[in-house]
Tab-separated table of C-alpha atoms and ligand atoms in Angstrom:
chain	number	residue	atom	x	y	z
M	1	MET	CA	-19.301	19.955	-14.178
M	2	LEU	CA	-20.356	17.169	-16.508
M	3	VAL	CA	-16.847	17.068	-17.941
M	4	VAL	CA	-15.359	16.796	-14.476
M	5	MET	CA	-17.730	13.980	-13.559
M	6	ASN	CA	-16.969	12.086	-16.743
M	7	THR	CA	-13.248	12.277	-16.152
M	8	ARG	CA	-13.726	11.010	-12.632
M	9	ILE	CA	-15.798	8.080	-13.725
M	10	GLN	CA	-13.315	7.308	-16.477
M	11	THR	CA	-10.333	7.327	-14.148
M	12	LEU	CA	-12.234	5.159	-11.737
M	13	ILE	CA	-13.008	2.626	-14.403
M	14	MET	CA	-9.359	2.627	-15.414
M	15	LYS	CA	-8.206	2.082	-11.868
M	16	LEU	CA	-10.611	-0.817	-11.671
M	17	VAL	CA	-9.349	-2.263	-14.922
M	18	ILE	CA	-5.791	-2.148	-13.627
M	19	LEU	CA	-6.862	-3.918	-10.487
M	20	ILE	CA	-8.961	-6.494	-12.266
M	21	SER	CA	-6.373	-7.210	-14.939
M	22	SER	CA	-4.114	-8.586	-12.248
M	23	LEU	CA	-6.890	-10.523	-10.612
M	24	VAL	CA	-7.498	-14.212	-11.034
M	25	ILE	CA	-10.459	-15.811	-9.359
M	26	VAL	CA	-11.914	-14.191	-6.283
M	27	GLN	CA	-12.565	-17.061	-3.965
M	28	ALA	CA	-15.159	-17.123	-1.265
M	29	GLY	CA	-13.675	-15.944	2.005
M	30	VAL	CA	-12.168	-18.719	4.048
M	31	THR	CA	-12.890	-17.697	7.604
M	32	LYS	CA	-11.451	-20.688	9.363
M	33	ARG	CA	-9.284	-19.638	12.243
M	34	ASP	CA	-6.837	-22.242	13.379
M	35	ALA	CA	-6.439	-22.207	17.088
M	36	GLN	CA	-4.153	-25.241	16.768
M	37	CYS	CA	-1.508	-23.235	15.004
M	38	GLU	CA	-1.942	-24.711	11.559
M	39	GLY	CA	-0.830	-21.725	9.547
M	40	PRO	CA	2.045	-21.737	7.087
M	41	LEU	CA	5.735	-22.216	7.728
M	42	VAL	CA	7.599	-18.906	7.491
M	43	ASN	CA	11.399	-19.135	7.634
M	44	GLU	CA	10.866	-22.701	8.872
M	45	VAL	CA	8.784	-21.502	11.833
M	46	GLN	CA	5.202	-22.719	12.211
M	47	HIS	CA	2.799	-19.765	12.240
M	48	SER	CA	-0.797	-19.389	13.252
M	49	LYS	CA	-3.120	-17.688	10.839
M	50	ASP	CA	-5.532	-15.208	12.360
M	51	VAL	CA	-8.203	-13.797	10.032
M	52	LEU	CA	-8.748	-10.251	11.306
M	53	LYS	CA	-11.471	-9.132	8.876
M	54	THR	CA	-13.529	-10.983	6.279
M	55	ASP	CA	-15.905	-10.057	3.443
M	56	LEU	CA	-13.901	-7.222	1.942
M	57	ASP	CA	-13.447	-6.751	-1.785
M	58	ARG	CA	-9.727	-6.570	-2.566
M	59	PRO	CA	-8.200	-4.776	0.457
M	60	TYR	CA	-5.416	-2.686	-1.047
M	61	LEU	CA	-2.473	-0.393	-0.160
M	62	LEU	CA	-2.058	-1.515	3.463
M	63	THR	CA	-0.058	0.599	5.882
M	64	THR	CA	0.339	0.516	9.668
M	65	ASP	CA	0.589	3.277	12.221
M	66	PHE	CA	2.896	1.454	14.637
M	67	SER	CA	2.205	3.920	17.489
M	68	SER	CA	-1.493	2.998	17.695
M	69	ASN	CA	-1.166	-0.437	16.037
M	70	THR	CA	-3.749	0.583	13.468
M	71	LEU	CA	-3.861	-0.777	9.931
M	72	TYR	CA	-5.074	1.537	7.168
M	73	PHE	CA	-6.134	0.249	3.755
M	74	SER	CA	-8.770	0.714	1.077
M	75	TYR	CA	-11.182	-1.677	-0.586
M	76	THR	CA	-13.596	-1.732	-3.495
M	77	ILE	CA	-17.229	-0.844	-2.946
M	78	LYS	CA	-20.058	-1.708	-5.285
M	79	GLY	CA	-23.707	-0.772	-5.564
M	80	GLU	CA	-25.105	2.704	-5.212
M	81	GLU	CA	-21.807	4.268	-4.240
M	82	GLU	CA	-19.306	2.536	-6.552
M	83	GLY	CA	-15.589	3.060	-6.160
M	84	PHE	CA	-13.098	2.801	-3.302
M	85	LYS	CA	-13.236	3.395	0.417
M	86	SER	CA	-10.526	3.845	3.012
M	87	ALA	CA	-10.869	2.019	6.296
M	88	LYS	CA	-8.913	1.238	9.431
M	89	LEU	CA	-8.533	-1.879	11.520
M	90	ASN	CA	-7.385	-1.779	15.137
M	91	LEU	CA	-4.776	-4.567	15.260
M	92	ASN	CA	-5.189	-4.945	19.029
M	93	THR	CA	-8.990	-5.257	19.150
M	94	LYS	CA	-9.814	-6.086	15.469
M	95	GLU	CA	-12.306	-3.216	15.489
M	96	PHE	CA	-13.022	-2.185	11.887
M	97	THR	CA	-14.004	1.382	10.950
M	98	ASP	CA	-14.839	2.897	7.574
M	99	ILE	CA	-13.322	6.307	6.954
M	100	ASP	CA	-15.832	8.801	5.580
M	101	GLY	CA	-15.237	12.136	3.942
M	102	VAL	CA	-12.639	11.094	1.336
M	103	PRO	CA	-14.244	10.560	-2.089
M	104	ASN	CA	-12.873	7.228	-3.382
M	105	GLY	CA	-10.316	6.918	-0.588
M	106	PHE	CA	-7.667	4.720	-2.221
M	107	ALA	CA	-4.120	5.281	-0.910
M	108	GLN	CA	-2.995	5.577	2.709
M	109	ALA	CA	0.268	6.841	4.248
M	110	VAL	CA	1.498	7.430	7.798
M	111	ASP	CA	4.199	9.916	8.778
M	112	GLU	CA	6.186	7.720	11.162
M	113	SER	CA	7.633	10.670	13.080
M	114	THR	CA	4.369	12.508	13.802
M	115	HIS	CA	1.910	9.602	13.218
M	116	GLU	CA	-0.184	11.796	10.972
M	117	VAL	CA	-2.284	9.924	8.434
M	118	TYR	CA	-2.780	11.012	4.829
M	119	ILE	CA	-5.334	9.576	2.437
M	120	GLY	CA	-5.421	10.008	-1.327
M	121	GLY	CA	-8.729	9.776	-3.163
M	122	SER	CA	-10.083	10.723	-6.557
M	123	ASP	CA	-10.098	14.481	-5.927
M	124	GLY	CA	-7.030	15.089	-3.831
M	125	ILE	CA	-5.254	14.377	-0.561
M	126	TYR	CA	-6.873	14.448	2.869
M	127	LYS	CA	-5.435	14.467	6.356
M	128	TYR	CA	-7.129	12.063	8.716
M	129	LYS	CA	-7.684	12.630	12.426
M	130	PRO	CA	-7.967	9.153	13.993
M	131	ASN	CA	-9.475	10.233	17.308
M	132	ALA	CA	-12.232	12.290	15.715
M	133	ASN	CA	-12.533	9.811	12.789
M	134	LYS	CA	-12.571	12.841	10.524
M	135	ALA	CA	-10.763	13.591	7.262
M	136	ASP	CA	-10.046	17.158	6.193
M	137	PHE	CA	-8.998	18.287	2.738
M	138	PHE	CA	-5.213	18.734	2.586
M	139	GLY	CA	-4.087	19.468	-0.978
M	140	ALA	CA	-3.797	18.542	-4.659
M	141	ASN	CA	-7.396	19.573	-5.281
M	142	GLY	CA	-8.981	17.800	-8.234
M	143	THR	CA	-6.151	15.260	-8.557
M	144	ASP	CA	-6.818	11.539	-8.775
M	145	ILE	CA	-4.257	9.996	-6.426
M	146	TRP	CA	-2.732	6.612	-7.248
M	147	THR	CA	-0.215	6.043	-4.456
M	148	ILE	CA	1.023	8.060	-1.499
M	149	TYR	CA	3.993	7.795	0.850
M	150	TYR	CA	5.436	9.872	3.672
M	151	LYS	CA	9.088	10.173	4.678
M	152	ASP	CA	10.286	13.689	5.552
M	153	VAL	CA	7.865	14.972	2.921
M	154	LEU	CA	4.710	13.708	1.275
M	155	TYR	CA	5.139	11.841	-2.017
M	156	PHE	CA	2.272	10.925	-4.316
M	157	SER	CA	1.777	9.593	-7.803
M	158	ILE	CA	-1.254	10.524	-9.797
M	159	PHE	CA	-3.651	8.662	-11.954
M	160	PRO	CA	-3.505	7.894	-14.809
M	161	SER	CA	-0.039	9.328	-15.618
M	162	GLN	CA	1.681	7.617	-12.639
M	163	PHE	CA	4.163	10.507	-12.369
M	164	LEU	CA	5.537	10.944	-8.844
M	165	TYR	CA	5.346	14.329	-7.087
M	166	THR	CA	6.312	15.806	-3.741
M	167	PHE	CA	4.047	18.063	-1.710
M	168	VAL	CA	6.041	20.584	0.332
M	169	ASP	CA	4.476	23.674	1.931
M	170	GLY	CA	1.542	23.509	-0.450
M	171	GLU	CA	3.843	23.313	-3.463
M	172	ILE	CA	3.610	20.346	-5.825
M	173	THR	CA	6.787	19.408	-7.701
M	174	ARG	CA	7.764	16.466	-9.864
M	175	PHE	CA	10.188	14.301	-7.823
M	176	LYS	CA	13.537	14.755	-9.587
M	177	ASP	CA	15.071	11.351	-8.819
M	178	LEU	CA	12.223	9.586	-10.618
M	179	GLU	CA	11.207	12.168	-13.201
M	180	ASP	CA	11.995	9.799	-16.108
M	181	THR	CA	9.961	6.916	-14.721
M	182	LEU	CA	6.423	5.849	-13.971
M	183	VAL	CA	5.768	4.936	-10.352
M	184	ASP	CA	3.193	2.433	-9.177
M	185	SER	CA	4.286	1.430	-5.634
M	186	PHE	CA	6.795	3.568	-3.730
M	187	LEU	CA	8.719	3.423	-0.456
M	188	ILE	CA	11.881	4.854	1.119
M	189	ASP	CA	13.823	2.661	3.543
M	190	ASN	CA	15.765	3.743	6.616
M	191	GLU	CA	18.989	4.128	4.578
M	192	ASN	CA	17.268	6.526	2.150
M	193	THR	CA	17.082	4.016	-0.656
M	194	LEU	CA	14.034	4.387	-2.871
M	195	PHE	CA	12.090	1.251	-3.768
M	196	PHE	CA	9.536	1.573	-6.522
M	197	SER	CA	7.709	-0.502	-9.051
M	198	ASN	CA	6.229	0.133	-12.442
M	199	SER	CA	5.122	-2.171	-15.230
M	200	SER	CA	8.793	-3.054	-15.854
M	201	GLY	CA	9.284	-4.478	-12.345
M	202	LEU	CA	10.633	-3.539	-8.916
M	203	TYR	CA	13.661	-1.258	-8.604
M	204	SER	CA	15.873	0.221	-5.921
M	205	GLN	CA	17.672	3.514	-6.269
M	206	LYS	CA	19.796	5.508	-3.835
M	207	LYS	CA	18.002	8.775	-3.066
M	208	GLY	CA	19.691	11.688	-4.807
M	209	THR	CA	20.788	9.551	-7.775
M	210	LYS	CA	19.135	8.380	-10.954
M	211	ASN	CA	20.732	4.941	-10.942
M	212	ALA	CA	17.951	2.367	-10.711
M	213	THR	CA	18.712	-1.322	-10.163
M	214	ASN	CA	16.113	-3.901	-11.118
M	215	ILE	CA	15.528	-6.383	-8.303
M	216	SER	CA	12.624	-8.428	-9.629
M	217	GLY	CA	13.052	-9.232	-13.298
M	218	GLU	CA	10.420	-7.835	-15.627
M	219	ASP	CA	7.585	-10.344	-15.536
M	220	ILE	CA	6.227	-9.391	-12.175
M	221	ARG	CA	3.532	-7.053	-10.987
M	222	ILE	CA	4.034	-5.614	-7.516
M	223	ARG	CA	0.765	-5.049	-5.673
M	224	GLY	CA	2.230	-3.534	-2.534
M	225	LEU	CA	5.447	-2.565	-0.754
M	226	THR	CA	6.085	-2.206	2.952
M	227	LYS	CA	8.783	-1.893	5.599
M	228	ASN	CA	8.692	-3.917	8.786
M	229	LYS	CA	9.669	-2.393	12.132
M	230	ASP	CA	13.362	-3.082	11.414
M	231	GLY	CA	13.243	-1.325	8.045
M	232	ASP	CA	13.388	-4.539	5.982
M	233	VAL	CA	11.453	-4.223	2.738
M	234	TYR	CA	8.734	-6.657	1.655
M	235	ALA	CA	6.796	-6.838	-1.593
M	236	CYS	CA	3.349	-8.240	-2.291
M	237	VAL	CA	2.880	-10.168	-5.519
M	238	GLN	CA	-0.209	-12.135	-6.497
M	239	ASP	CA	1.338	-15.460	-5.429
M	240	GLY	CA	2.673	-14.317	-2.071
M	241	ILE	CA	4.847	-12.035	0.003
M	242	TYR	CA	8.527	-11.630	-0.882
M	243	THR	CA	11.505	-10.301	1.082
M	244	VAL	CA	13.743	-7.831	-0.696
M	245	ASN	CA	17.394	-8.842	-0.332
M	246	LYS	CA	19.049	-5.426	-0.463
M	247	THR	CA	22.597	-6.707	-0.943
M	248	GLN	CA	21.707	-9.258	-3.623
M	249	HIS	CA	19.155	-6.939	-5.278
M	250	SER	CA	16.756	-9.862	-5.407
M	251	LEU	CA	13.344	-10.989	-4.237
M	252	GLU	CA	12.985	-14.093	-2.081
M	253	LYS	CA	9.676	-15.800	-1.396
M	254	TYR	CA	8.647	-15.288	2.230
M	255	VAL	CA	5.238	-16.936	2.275
M	256	ASP	CA	2.881	-18.327	-0.386
M	257	ILE	CA	-0.532	-16.689	-0.507
M	258	ASP	CA	-3.368	-17.349	-2.897
M	259	ASP	CA	-4.156	-14.024	-4.604
M	260	ALA	CA	-2.403	-11.620	-2.236
M	261	PHE	CA	-3.398	-7.961	-2.482
M	262	GLY	CA	-1.352	-6.161	0.150
M	263	VAL	CA	1.251	-6.398	2.891
M	264	ALA	CA	2.070	-4.614	6.156
M	265	PHE	CA	3.343	-5.459	9.657
M	266	ASP	CA	1.846	-4.917	13.093
M	267	ASN	CA	3.775	-3.196	15.884
M	268	GLN	CA	5.057	-6.567	17.141
M	269	ASN	CA	6.575	-7.129	13.686
M	270	ASN	CA	4.057	-9.830	12.720
M	271	LEU	CA	3.151	-10.081	9.052
M	272	VAL	CA	-0.272	-8.750	8.068
M	273	TYR	CA	-1.526	-9.353	4.554
M	274	ALA	CA	-4.662	-9.072	2.456
M	275	ASP	CA	-5.942	-11.646	0.033
M	276	ALA	CA	-8.913	-11.055	-2.267
M	277	THR	CA	-11.420	-10.845	0.603
M	278	ASN	CA	-9.656	-10.978	3.985
M	279	VAL	CA	-7.101	-9.268	6.162
M	280	VAL	CA	-4.934	-11.873	7.899
M	281	ARG	CA	-2.154	-11.872	10.479
M	282	LEU	CA	0.516	-14.568	10.858
M	283	THR	CA	2.100	-14.995	14.281
M	284	PRO	CA	4.836	-17.474	15.183
M	285	CYS	CA	3.670	-20.421	17.344
M	286	ASN	CA	5.717	-21.363	20.350
D	301	NAG	C1	-11.354	22.481	-5.301
D	301	NAG	O1	-11.557	23.022	-6.582
D	301	NAG	C2	-12.919	23.229	-6.900
D	301	NAG	C3	-13.015	23.635	-8.360
D	301	NAG	O2	-12.010	24.534	-8.695
D	301	NAG	C4	-13.507	24.258	-5.954
D	301	NAG	O3	-14.864	24.469	-6.237
D	301	NAG	C5	-13.349	23.731	-4.519
D	301	NAG	O4	-13.780	24.695	-3.603
D	301	NAG	C6	-11.911	23.388	-4.230
D	301	NAG	N1	-11.851	22.710	-2.936
D	301	NAG	C7	-11.021	23.087	-1.981
D	301	NAG	C8	-11.108	22.319	-0.712
D	301	NAG	O5	-10.219	23.996	-2.120
D	302	NAG	C1	10.375	1.640	-14.707
D	302	NAG	O1	11.497	2.151	-14.041
D	302	NAG	C2	12.730	1.836	-14.635
D	302	NAG	C3	13.822	2.396	-13.763
D	302	NAG	O2	13.684	3.775	-13.628
D	302	NAG	C4	12.801	2.399	-16.049
D	302	NAG	O3	14.007	2.017	-16.665
D	302	NAG	C5	11.607	1.887	-16.840
D	302	NAG	O4	11.591	2.505	-18.117
D	302	NAG	C6	10.332	2.199	-16.102
D	302	NAG	N1	9.216	1.638	-16.822
D	302	NAG	C7	8.169	2.389	-17.107
D	302	NAG	C8	7.052	1.708	-17.827
D	302	NAG	O5	8.116	3.569	-16.794
D	303	NAG	C1	24.483	1.824	-10.132
D	303	NAG	O1	24.105	0.803	-9.206
D	303	NAG	C2	24.720	-0.445	-9.438
D	303	NAG	C3	24.132	-1.446	-8.481
D	303	NAG	O2	23.976	-0.915	-7.200
D	303	NAG	C4	26.235	-0.282	-9.254
D	303	NAG	O3	26.875	-1.516	-9.525
D	303	NAG	C5	26.752	0.790	-10.219
D	303	NAG	O4	28.118	1.032	-9.972
D	303	NAG	C6	25.963	2.094	-10.036
D	303	NAG	N1	26.349	3.031	-11.062
D	303	NAG	C7	26.593	4.306	-10.787
D	303	NAG	C8	26.919	5.172	-11.966
D	303	NAG	O5	26.533	4.767	-9.649
D	304	NAG	C1	20.771	-11.970	0.932
D	304	NAG	O1	21.329	-13.008	0.146
D	304	NAG	C2	22.614	-13.427	0.604
D	304	NAG	C3	23.126	-14.450	-0.402
D	304	NAG	O2	22.158	-15.422	-0.673
D	304	NAG	C4	22.491	-14.007	2.000
D	304	NAG	O3	23.766	-14.386	2.476
D	304	NAG	C5	21.911	-12.950	2.924
D	304	NAG	O4	21.684	-13.509	4.206
D	304	NAG	C6	20.611	-12.444	2.364
D	304	NAG	N1	20.145	-11.333	3.185
D	304	NAG	C7	18.964	-11.337	3.736
D	304	NAG	C8	18.611	-10.106	4.531
D	304	NAG	O5	18.180	-12.264	3.615
């Protein structure tokens, strides 16, 4: 038991170190909300900046259930109960709810076809029932989950190895396409192209092949990946949100953000992002 506890605490500390190593200065939350539409220019369109939630510590691994317009993410908790916690934010009402029952809830994924929600914590994967606000154990008992993604099947990478696995009918298998690679962030687009990052950068790779193409250069650390409602891929880097140009295999700056931690979209295709303390939505003014 003691051994198990020690390993858990160790992996937690390591997760924290990884997070903190890519952290600059956590600034006090700016809660100003500009009714006059004074947000940034995105694609030359003036946007308004709506702060949806303040006073969070590094909101991470954002994902949206488009059917209910609910954002899922995790954040760091300190004090008596140190670690991570999953939470949800209703993007229509801004209602914020902590998700209990997942020890160190860290990674969130939504199955777009069934709208089922999966959460990875420090001792396995849980399935979350939004209406009952209840998480039930699902699989990978005793495994510290790093990232999680759902398309046709459940994918997850574990901590600290960062190997990527699939979970099919209770069976856990190393994902063949990426068996030679570490996986930090992971996503599959609507054309079945894999997008993944590791410490060497961001890559794309046609599913069923082992031919990875670097699309970021090597000196970049991806903090999050997402698809918008049209299937376009966006990446979160510390200095902002980038669009992935799939034909050019390149990243293009979409919007500058000071210390960005995560990216997602709402069901109207508006950008939602996290900085070090807030969850923010940008909507075009007109
Ligand atoms: C997970 O494994 C532990 C230790 O083997 C066991 O005590 C526990 O019951 C298992 N949990 C579930 C939900 O299977
Ligand atoms: C990251 O992925 C690329 C493409 O698969 C691979 O060449 C590289 O070795 C990987 N880096 C690490 C640290 O695993
Ligand atoms: C690998 O992908 C690159 C870029 O998409 C392409 O130019 C190259 O032909 C591919 N190689 C193989 C063996 O498929
Ligand atoms: C990708 O880059 C090419 C060349 O710069 C450009 O013509 C194209 O519009 C870009 N695609 C997207 C989706 O931005």
